[in-house]
Coordinates of C-alpha atoms in Angstrom, one line a residue:
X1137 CA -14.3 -25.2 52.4
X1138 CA -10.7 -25.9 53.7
X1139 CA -9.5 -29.3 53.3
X1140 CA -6.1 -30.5 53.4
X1141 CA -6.3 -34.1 53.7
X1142 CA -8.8 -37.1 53.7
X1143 CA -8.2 -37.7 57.4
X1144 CA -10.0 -33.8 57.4
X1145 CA -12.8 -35.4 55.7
X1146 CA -12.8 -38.7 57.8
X1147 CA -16.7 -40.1 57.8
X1148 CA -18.2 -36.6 56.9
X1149 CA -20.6 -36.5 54.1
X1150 CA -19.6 -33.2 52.2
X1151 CA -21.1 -31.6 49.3
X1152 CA -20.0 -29.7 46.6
X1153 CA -21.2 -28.4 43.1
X1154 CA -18.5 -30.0 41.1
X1155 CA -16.0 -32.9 42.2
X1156 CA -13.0 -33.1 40.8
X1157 CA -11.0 -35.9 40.6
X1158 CA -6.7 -35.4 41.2
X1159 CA -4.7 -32.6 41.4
X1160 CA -2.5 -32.2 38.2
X1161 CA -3.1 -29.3 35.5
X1162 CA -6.3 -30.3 34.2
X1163 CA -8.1 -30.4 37.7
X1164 CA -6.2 -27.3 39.4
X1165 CA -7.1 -25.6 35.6
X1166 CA -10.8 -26.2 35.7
X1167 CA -10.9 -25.6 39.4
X1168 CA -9.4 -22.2 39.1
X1169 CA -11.9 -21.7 36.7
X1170 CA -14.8 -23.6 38.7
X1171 CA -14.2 -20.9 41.5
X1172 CA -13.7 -17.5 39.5
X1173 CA -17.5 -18.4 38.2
X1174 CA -18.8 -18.8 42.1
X1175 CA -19.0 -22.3 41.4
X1176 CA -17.8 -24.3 44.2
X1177 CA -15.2 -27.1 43.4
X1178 CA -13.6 -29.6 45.6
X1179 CA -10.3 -31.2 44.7
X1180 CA -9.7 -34.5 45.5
X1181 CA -6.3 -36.4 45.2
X1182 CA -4.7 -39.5 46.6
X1183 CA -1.4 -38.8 46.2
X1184 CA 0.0 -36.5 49.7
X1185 CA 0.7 -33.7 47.4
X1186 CA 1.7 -32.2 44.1
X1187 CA 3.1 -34.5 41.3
X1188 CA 6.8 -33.4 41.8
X1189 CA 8.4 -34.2 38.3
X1190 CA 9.2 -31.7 35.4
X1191 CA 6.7 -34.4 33.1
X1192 CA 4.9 -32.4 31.0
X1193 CA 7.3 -29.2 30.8
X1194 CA 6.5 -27.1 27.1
X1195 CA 3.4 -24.6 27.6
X1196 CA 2.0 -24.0 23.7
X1197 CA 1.4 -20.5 23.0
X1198 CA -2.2 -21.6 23.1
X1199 CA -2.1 -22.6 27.0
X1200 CA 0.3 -19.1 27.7
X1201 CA -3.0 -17.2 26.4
X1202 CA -5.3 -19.5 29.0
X1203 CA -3.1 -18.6 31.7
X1204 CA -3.2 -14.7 31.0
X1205 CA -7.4 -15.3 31.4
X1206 CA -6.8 -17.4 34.8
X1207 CA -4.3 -14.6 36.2
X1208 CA -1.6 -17.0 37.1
X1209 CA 0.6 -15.8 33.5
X1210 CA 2.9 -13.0 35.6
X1211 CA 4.0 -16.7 37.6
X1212 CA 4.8 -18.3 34.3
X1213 CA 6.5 -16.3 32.2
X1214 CA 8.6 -15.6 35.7
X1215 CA 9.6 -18.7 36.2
X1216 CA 9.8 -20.6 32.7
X1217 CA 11.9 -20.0 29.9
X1218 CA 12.1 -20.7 26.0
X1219 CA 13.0 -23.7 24.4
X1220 CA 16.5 -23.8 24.3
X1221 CA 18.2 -24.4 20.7
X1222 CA 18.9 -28.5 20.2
X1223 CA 22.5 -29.8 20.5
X1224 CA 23.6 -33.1 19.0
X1225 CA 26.2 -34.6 20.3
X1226 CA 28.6 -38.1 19.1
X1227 CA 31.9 -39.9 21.0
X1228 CA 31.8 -36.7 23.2
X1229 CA 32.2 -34.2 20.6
X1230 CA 29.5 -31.4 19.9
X1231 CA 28.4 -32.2 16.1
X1232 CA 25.9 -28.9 15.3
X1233 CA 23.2 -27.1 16.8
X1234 CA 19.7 -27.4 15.4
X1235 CA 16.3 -25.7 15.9
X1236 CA 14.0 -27.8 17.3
X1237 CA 11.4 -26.0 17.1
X1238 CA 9.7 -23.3 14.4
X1239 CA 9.8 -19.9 16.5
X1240 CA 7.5 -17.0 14.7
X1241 CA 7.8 -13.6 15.6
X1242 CA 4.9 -12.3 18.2
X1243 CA 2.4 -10.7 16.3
X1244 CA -0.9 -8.5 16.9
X1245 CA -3.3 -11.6 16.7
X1246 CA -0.9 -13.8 19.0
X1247 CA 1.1 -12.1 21.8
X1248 CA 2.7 -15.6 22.8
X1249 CA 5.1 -16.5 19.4
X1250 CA 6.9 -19.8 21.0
X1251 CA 6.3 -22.3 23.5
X1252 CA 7.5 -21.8 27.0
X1253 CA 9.3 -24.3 29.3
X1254 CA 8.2 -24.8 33.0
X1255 CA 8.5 -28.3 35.0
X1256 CA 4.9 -29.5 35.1
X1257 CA 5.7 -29.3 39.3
X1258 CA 5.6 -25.8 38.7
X1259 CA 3.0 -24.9 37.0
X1260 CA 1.3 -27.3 39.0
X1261 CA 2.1 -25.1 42.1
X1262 CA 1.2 -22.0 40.3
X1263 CA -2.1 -23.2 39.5
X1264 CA -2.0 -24.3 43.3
X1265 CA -1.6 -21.1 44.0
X1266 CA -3.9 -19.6 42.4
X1267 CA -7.0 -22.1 43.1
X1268 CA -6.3 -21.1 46.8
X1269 CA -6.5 -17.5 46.1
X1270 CA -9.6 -17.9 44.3
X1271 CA -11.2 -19.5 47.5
X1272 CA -10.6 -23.2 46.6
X1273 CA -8.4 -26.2 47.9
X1274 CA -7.4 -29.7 47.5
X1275 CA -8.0 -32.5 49.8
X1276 CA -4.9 -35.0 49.1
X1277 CA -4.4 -38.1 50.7
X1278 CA -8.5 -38.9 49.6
X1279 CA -8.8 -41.7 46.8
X1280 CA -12.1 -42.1 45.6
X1281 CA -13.0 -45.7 45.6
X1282 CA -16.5 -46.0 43.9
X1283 CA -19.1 -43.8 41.9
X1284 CA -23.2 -43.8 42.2
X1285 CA -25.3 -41.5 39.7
X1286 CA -28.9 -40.6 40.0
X1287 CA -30.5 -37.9 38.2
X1288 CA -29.6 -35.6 40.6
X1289 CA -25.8 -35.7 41.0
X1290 CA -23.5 -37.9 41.6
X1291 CA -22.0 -39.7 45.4
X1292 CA -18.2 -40.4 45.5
X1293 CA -17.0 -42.8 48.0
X1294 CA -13.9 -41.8 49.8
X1295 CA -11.3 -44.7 51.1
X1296 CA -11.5 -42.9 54.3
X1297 CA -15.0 -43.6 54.4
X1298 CA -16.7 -39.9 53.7
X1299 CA -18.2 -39.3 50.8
X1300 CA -18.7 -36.4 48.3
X1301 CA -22.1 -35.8 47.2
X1302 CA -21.9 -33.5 43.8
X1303 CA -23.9 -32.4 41.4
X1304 CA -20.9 -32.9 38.4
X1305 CA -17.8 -35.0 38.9
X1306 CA -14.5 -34.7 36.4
X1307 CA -11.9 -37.4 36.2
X1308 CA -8.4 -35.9 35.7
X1309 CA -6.9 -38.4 37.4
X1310 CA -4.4 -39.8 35.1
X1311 CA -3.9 -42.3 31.6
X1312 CA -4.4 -45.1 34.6
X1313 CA -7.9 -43.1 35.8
X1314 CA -9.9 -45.2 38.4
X1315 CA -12.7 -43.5 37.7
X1316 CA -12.9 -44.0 34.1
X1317 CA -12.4 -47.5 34.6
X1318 CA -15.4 -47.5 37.5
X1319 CA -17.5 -46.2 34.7
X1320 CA -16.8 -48.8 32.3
X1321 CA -15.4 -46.4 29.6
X1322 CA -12.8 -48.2 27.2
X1323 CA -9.6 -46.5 25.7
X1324 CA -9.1 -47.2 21.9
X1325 CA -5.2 -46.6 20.7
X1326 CA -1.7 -47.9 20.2
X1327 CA 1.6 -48.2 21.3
X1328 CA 3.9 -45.4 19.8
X1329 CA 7.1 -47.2 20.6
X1330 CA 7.5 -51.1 22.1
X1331 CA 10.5 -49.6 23.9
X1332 CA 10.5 -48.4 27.8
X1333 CA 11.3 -44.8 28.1
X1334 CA 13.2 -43.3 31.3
X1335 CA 12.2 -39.6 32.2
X1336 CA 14.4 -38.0 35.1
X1337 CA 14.9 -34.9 36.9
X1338 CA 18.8 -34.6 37.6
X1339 CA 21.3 -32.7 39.1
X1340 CA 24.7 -32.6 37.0
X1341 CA 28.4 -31.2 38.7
X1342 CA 29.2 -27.8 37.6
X1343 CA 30.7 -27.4 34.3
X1344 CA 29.9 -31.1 32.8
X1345 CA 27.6 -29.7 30.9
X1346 CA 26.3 -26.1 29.7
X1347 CA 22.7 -24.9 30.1
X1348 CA 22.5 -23.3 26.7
X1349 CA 21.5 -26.1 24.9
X1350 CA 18.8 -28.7 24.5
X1351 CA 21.5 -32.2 24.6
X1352 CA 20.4 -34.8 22.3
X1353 CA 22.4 -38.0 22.1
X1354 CA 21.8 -40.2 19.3
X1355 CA 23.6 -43.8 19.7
X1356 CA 26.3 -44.8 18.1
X1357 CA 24.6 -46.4 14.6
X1358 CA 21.9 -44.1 13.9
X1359 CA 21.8 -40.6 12.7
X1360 CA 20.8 -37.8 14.5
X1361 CA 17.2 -37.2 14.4
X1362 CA 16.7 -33.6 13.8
X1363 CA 13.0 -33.6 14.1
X1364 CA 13.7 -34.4 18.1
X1365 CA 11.6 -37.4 17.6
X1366 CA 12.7 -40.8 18.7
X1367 CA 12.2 -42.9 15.9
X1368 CA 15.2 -45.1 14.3
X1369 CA 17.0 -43.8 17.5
X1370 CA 18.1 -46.8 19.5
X1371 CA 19.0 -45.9 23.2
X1372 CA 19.0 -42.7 22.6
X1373 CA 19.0 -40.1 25.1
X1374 CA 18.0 -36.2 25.7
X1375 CA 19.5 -33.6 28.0
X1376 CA 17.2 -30.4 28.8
X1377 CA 18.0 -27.8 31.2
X1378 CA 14.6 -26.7 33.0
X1379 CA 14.5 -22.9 33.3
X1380 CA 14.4 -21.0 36.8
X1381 CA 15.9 -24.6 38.4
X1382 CA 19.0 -26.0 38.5
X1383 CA 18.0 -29.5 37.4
X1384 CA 18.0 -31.0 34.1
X1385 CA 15.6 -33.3 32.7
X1386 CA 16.8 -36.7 31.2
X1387 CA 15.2 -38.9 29.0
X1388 CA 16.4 -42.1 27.7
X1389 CA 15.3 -44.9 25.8
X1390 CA 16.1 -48.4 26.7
X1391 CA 16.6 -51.2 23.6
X1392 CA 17.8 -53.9 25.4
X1393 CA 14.8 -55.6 26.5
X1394 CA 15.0 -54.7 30.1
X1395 CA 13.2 -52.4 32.3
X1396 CA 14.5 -48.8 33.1
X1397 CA 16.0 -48.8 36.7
X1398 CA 14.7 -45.8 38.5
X1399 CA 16.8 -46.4 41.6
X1400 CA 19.4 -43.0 41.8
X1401 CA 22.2 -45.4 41.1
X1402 CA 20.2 -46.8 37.8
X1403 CA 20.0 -43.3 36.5
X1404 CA 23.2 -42.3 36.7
X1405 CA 24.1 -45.8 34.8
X1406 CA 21.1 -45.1 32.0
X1407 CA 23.1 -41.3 31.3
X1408 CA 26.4 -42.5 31.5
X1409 CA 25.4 -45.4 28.5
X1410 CA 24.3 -42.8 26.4
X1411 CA 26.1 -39.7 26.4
X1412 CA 30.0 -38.8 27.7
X1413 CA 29.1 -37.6 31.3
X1414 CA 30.2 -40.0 34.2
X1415 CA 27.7 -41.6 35.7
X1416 CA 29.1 -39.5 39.2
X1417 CA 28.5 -36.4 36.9
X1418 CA 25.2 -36.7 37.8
X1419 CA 24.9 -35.2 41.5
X1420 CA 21.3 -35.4 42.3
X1421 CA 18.4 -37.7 41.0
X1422 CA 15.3 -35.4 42.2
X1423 CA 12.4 -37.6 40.8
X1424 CA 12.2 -40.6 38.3
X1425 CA 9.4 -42.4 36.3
X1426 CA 9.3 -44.7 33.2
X1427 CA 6.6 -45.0 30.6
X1428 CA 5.7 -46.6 27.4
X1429 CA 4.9 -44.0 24.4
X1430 CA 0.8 -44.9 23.7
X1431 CA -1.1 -43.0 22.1
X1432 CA -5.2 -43.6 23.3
X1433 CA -8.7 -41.8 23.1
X1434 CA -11.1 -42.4 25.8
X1435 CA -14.3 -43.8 23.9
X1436 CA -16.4 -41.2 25.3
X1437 CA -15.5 -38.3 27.1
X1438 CA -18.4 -38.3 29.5
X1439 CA -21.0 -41.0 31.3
X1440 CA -23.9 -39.5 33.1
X1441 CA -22.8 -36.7 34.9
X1442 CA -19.1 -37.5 34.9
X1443 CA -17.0 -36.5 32.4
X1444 CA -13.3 -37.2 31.5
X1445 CA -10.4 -35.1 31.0
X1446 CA -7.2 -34.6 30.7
X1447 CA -5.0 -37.8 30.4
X1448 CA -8.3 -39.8 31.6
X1449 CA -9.6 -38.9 28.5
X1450 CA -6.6 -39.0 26.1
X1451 CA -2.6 -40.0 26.4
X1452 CA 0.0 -38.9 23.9
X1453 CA 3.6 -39.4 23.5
X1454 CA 5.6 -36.5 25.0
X1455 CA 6.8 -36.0 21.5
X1456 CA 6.0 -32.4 20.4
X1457 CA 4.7 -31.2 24.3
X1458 CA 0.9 -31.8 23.3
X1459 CA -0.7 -33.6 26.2
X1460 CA -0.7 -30.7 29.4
X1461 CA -1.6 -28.4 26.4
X1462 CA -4.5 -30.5 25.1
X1463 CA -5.5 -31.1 28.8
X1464 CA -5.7 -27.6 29.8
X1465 CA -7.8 -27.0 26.6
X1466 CA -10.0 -29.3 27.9
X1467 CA -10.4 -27.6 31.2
X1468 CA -11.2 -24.3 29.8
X1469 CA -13.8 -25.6 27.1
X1470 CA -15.8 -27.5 30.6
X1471 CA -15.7 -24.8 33.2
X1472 CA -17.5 -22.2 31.1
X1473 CA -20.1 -24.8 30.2
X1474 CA -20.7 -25.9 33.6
X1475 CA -20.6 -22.5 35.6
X1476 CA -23.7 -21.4 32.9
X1477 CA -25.3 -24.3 33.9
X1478 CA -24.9 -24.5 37.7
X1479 CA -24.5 -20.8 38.2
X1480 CA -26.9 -19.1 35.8
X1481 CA -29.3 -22.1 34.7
X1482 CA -28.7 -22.5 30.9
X1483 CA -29.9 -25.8 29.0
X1484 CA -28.1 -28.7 31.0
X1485 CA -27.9 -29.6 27.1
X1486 CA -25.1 -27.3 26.7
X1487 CA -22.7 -29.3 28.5
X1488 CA -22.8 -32.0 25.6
X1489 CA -20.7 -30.2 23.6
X1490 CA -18.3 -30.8 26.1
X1491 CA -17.9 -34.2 24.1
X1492 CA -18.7 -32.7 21.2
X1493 CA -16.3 -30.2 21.0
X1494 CA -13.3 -32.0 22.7
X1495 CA -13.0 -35.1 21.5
X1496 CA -12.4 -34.5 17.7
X1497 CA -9.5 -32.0 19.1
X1498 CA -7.7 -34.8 20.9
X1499 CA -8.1 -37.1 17.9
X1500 CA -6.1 -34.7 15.9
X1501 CA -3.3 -33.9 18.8
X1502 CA -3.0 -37.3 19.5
X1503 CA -2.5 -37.8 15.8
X1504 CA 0.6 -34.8 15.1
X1505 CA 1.7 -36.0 18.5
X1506 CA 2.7 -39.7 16.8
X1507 CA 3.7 -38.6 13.7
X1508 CA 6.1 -35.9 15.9
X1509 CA 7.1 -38.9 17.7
X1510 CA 8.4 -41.1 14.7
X1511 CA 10.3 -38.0 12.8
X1512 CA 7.2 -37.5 10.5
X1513 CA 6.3 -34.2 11.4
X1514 CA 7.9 -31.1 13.1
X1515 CA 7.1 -28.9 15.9
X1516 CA 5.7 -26.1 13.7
X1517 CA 2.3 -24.2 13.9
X1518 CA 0.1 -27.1 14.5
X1519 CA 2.2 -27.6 18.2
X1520 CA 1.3 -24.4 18.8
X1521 CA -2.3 -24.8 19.1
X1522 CA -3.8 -21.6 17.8
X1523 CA -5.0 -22.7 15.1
X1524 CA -7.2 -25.8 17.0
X1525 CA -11.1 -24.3 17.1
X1526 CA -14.7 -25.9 16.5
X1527 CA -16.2 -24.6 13.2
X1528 CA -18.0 -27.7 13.1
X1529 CA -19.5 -27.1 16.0
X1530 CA -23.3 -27.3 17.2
X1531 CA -22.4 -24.0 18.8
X1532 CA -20.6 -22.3 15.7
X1533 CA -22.7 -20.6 13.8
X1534 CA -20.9 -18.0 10.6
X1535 CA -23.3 -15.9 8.6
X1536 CA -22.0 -12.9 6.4
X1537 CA -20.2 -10.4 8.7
X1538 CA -20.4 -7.6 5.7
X1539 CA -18.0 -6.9 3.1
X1540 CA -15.9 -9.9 3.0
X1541 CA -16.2 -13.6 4.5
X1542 CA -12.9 -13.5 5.6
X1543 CA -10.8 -15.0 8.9
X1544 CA -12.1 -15.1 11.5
X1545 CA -15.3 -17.3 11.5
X1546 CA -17.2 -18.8 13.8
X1547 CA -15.4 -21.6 15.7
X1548 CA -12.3 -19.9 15.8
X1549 CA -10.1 -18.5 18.1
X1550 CA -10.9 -15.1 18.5
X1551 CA -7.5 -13.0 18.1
X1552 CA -6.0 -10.7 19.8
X1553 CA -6.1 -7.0 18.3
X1554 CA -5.6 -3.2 19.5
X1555 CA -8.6 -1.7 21.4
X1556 CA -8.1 1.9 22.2
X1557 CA -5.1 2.4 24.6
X1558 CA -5.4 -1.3 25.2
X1559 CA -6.0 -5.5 23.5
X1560 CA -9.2 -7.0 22.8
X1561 CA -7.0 -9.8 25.4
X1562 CA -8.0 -7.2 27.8
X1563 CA -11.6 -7.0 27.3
X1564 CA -12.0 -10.7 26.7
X1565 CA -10.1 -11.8 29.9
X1566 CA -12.6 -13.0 32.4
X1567 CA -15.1 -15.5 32.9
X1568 CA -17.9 -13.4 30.3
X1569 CA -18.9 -13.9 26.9
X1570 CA -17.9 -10.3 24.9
X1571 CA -20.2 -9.1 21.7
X1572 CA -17.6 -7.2 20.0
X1573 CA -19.2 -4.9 17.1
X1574 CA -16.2 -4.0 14.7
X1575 CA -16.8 -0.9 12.4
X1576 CA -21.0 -0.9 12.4
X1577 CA -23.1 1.4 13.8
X1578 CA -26.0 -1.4 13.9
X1579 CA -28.6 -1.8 16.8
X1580 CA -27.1 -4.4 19.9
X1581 CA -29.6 -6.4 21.4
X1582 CA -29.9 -6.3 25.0
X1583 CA -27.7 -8.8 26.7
X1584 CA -27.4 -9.8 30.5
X1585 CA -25.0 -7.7 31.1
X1586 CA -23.2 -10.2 34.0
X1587 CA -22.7 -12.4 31.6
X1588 CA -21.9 -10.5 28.5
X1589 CA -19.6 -7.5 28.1
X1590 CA -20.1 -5.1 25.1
X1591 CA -17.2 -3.5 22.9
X1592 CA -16.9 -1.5 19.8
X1593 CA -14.2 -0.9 17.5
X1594 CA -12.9 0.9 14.6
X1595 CA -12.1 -0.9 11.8
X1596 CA -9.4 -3.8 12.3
X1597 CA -8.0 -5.5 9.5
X1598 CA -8.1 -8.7 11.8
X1599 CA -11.8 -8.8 11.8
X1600 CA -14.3 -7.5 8.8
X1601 CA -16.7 -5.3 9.9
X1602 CA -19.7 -7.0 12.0
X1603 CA -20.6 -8.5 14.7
X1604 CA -18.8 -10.9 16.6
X1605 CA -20.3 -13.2 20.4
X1606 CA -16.9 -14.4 22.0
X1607 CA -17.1 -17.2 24.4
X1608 CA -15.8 -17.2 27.6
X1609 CA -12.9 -19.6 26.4
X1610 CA -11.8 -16.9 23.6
X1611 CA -13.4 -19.2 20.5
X1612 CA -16.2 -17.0 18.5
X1613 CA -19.3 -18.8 19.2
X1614 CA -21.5 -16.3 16.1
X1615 CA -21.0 -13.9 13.6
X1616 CA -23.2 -11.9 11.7
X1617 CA -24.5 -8.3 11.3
X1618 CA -27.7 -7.7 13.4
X1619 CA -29.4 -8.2 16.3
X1620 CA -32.1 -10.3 15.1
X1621 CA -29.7 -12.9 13.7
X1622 CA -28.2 -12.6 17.0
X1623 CA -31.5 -13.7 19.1
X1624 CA -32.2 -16.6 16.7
X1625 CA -28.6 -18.2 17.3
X1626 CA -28.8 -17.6 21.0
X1627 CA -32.1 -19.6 21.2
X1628 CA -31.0 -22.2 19.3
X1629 CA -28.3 -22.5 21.0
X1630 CA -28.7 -23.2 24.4
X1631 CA -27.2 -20.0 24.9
X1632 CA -30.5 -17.8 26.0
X1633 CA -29.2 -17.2 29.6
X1634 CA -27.4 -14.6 27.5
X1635 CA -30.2 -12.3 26.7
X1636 CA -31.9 -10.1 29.1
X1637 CA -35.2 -9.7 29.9
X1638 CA -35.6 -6.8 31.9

């Protein structure tokens, strides 16, 4: 289905397996995802095209590993960059470098270390990209006006006046989401910081100021806040070069009880206020916005047979670069669920773990993303998101793996290990569930084998010896040491599509 724009659509009545609601990361994630499992997915957005600001610009580790899975991290890792080291500056005068983030060494269980920088407008056209390889596309220009459910699917009214009949719809359309609003679904949360907030992609004359450095400029009568948070900080203001452009991206706070002007003229006055450059240092404004820091969690994250994601279902403060990160996750735990369900007929009860599953996560990231915010915290391991899982889980289920209970368990993220001449990464990469069987001989039960790839191993000192069902989103679903324990989970699980009965 090739659709460009609503006008495309005009009065048609189209259908589709799964609608999905605007075209930022979330939607072009679980799209991309939607289509690798020969589900169909139709894109809507209002907007003409793209978002084209940096927003959302650190990719956790966490989201790099997604991206290997989706085939789009070649694009990524070519056009992004790392973090680069914070610089404080006062009067005009460099006052010390500082990290601002904790940077591990890659490891065998975690081939991305650091978080990455890329302009959300990129990896939005990445993921663009990609979705259209895959055989999808996004109809822009089409605002969805209205929702009706039955217990069938669902009808979205178009403003054009088509309509998309679905079986599934997903809001990712936004913190201001129409269609969570349409279904009546509250947000619960707070304001991070009373003060408006300027974000800015700029162009700055050559030689005002260096690309090696992450500017941060504190004002006058407070102290440099070496966490990179903004509290205590006044109209403070940040300088970040965005890798594989030549733009920077400013932000600045404003304390003066007016409104940020977004005009190019107002953001040349907002940097020269705040740091030492010349308002006519500043070249080019490329795209501008302003926002409140809120913190809120959608009450639930689904109604019917619509669910929320993304910032529909959660908005952070930018502090510590959790909310893309937390929105792809949410992608990637809903496309798995929904392609078993619409592709190869598992328990429409597994999608409530959707819910489940997600919500709790975004409770916590919202949380670190706050305390980032007001200097409590730093942007250490938690950022990073590898350690986020669901051992508490209706779908988790550890029993003894053999001769120790140690990492990983069930509801973990599954880590990376050598496999032969190659990475479990390798083997798990795809839209398949892997039963990896790590130094045991024991009987495997006989699995669909389109839906479940089979690997042995020697022994790893990553994994005790056992066996170990990976989902499709790289979290172990079971472990255990037989078969039989094996059949019991997948039928209590809603996971029996998984066995095979030929």
């Amino acid at each position: 289905m090739a659709l460009n724009s609503v006008k495309e659509i005009g009065a048609n009545h189209l259908s589709t397996d799964v609608l999905v609601v605007g075209a930022g990361p979330t939607g072009l994630t679980l799209a991309c995802d939607l289509e690798r499992r020969g589900v169909r997915a139709l894109v809507v957005e209002r907007a003409a095209g793209l978002f084209p600001g940096s927003r959302g610009k650190g990719i956790q580790p966490r989201t790099l590993e997604i991206f290997d899975d989706l085939g789009v991290i070649g694009a990524v890792l070519e056009s992004g960059g790392p973090a680069p080291v914070g610089m404080v500056w006062r009067g005009g005068v460099r006052q010390g470098e500082y990290r601002m983030f904790d940077e591990p060494e890659p490891s065998d269980s975690a081939p991305f270390a650091g978080p990455l920088l890329l302009p959300q407008w990129r990896t939005q056209e990445i993921l663009y990209a990609r979705l259209t390889e895959l055989g999808g596309s996004v109809a822009f220009d089409a605002e969805v006006t209205g929702l009706d459910q039955d217990a069938d699917g669902v009808t979205a009214r178009l403003a054009g006046g088509g309509t998309v009949r679905a079986a599934y719809a997903v809001a990712a359309d936004g913190g201001r989401s129409a269609v969570r609003r349409a279904l009546g679904i509250g947000m619960t949360g707070e304001t991070v910081d009373p003060q408006p907030m300027l974000v800015a992609d700029i162009r700055i004359a050559e030689g005002a100021l260096d690309r090696d450095n992450w500017h941060v400029f504190p004002p006058d009568d407070a102290e440099a806040d070496v966490t990179g948070g903004a509290a205590g900080a006044g109209g403070f203001a940040a300088i970040c070069p965005l890798p594989g452009t030549p733009d920077f991206q400013v932000v600045a706070r404003f304390t003066d009880g007016g409104e940020p002007d977004l005009s190019p003229d107002g953001v040349r006055k907002a940097v020269a206020a705040r740091t030492h450059l010349p308002a006519d240092a500043v070249t080019e404004v490329r795209w501008a916005s302003d926002f409140r820091p809120r913190a809120a969690l959608a009450d639930a994250f689904r109604a019917g047979r619509v669910f929320l994601a993304g910032d529909a279902a959660h908005v952070h403060s930018p502090a510590g670069g959790q909310g893309l990160n937390t929105s792809v996750q949410d992608a990637y735990n809903l496309g798995w669920k929904l392609g078993a369900a619409l592709r190869h007929g598992a328990d429409p009860a597994l999608l409530d773990t959707y819910e489940e599953e997600r919500r709790p996560n975004a409770a916590r990231m919202l949380e670190l993303s706050t305390r980032i915010h007001q200097g409590a915290a730093r942007r250490g391991a938690a950022t990073r998101q590898l350690g986020l899982g669901y051992r508490d889980s209706s779908l988790s289920l550890h029993t003894s793996t053999g001769a120790s209970d140690i990492t990983p368990r069930a509801g973990d993220r599954a880590p990376d290990a050598p496999l032969g001449a190659g990475r479990l990464f390798d083997a798990f990469r795809g839209p398949h569930f892997t039963l990896l069987a790590v130094a045991t001989d024991t009987e495997l039960p006989l699995l669909n084998a389109d839906l479940t790839h089979v690997h042995r191993m020697d022994q790893c000192a990553l994994y005790a010896p056992g066996l170990y069902l990976i989902r499709p989103d790289g979290y172990i679903a079971w472990t255990g040491r037989d078969e039989e324990g094996l059949r019991k989970y997948l039928t209590s699980t809603k996971l029996e599509v998984l066995r095979s009965y030929t």
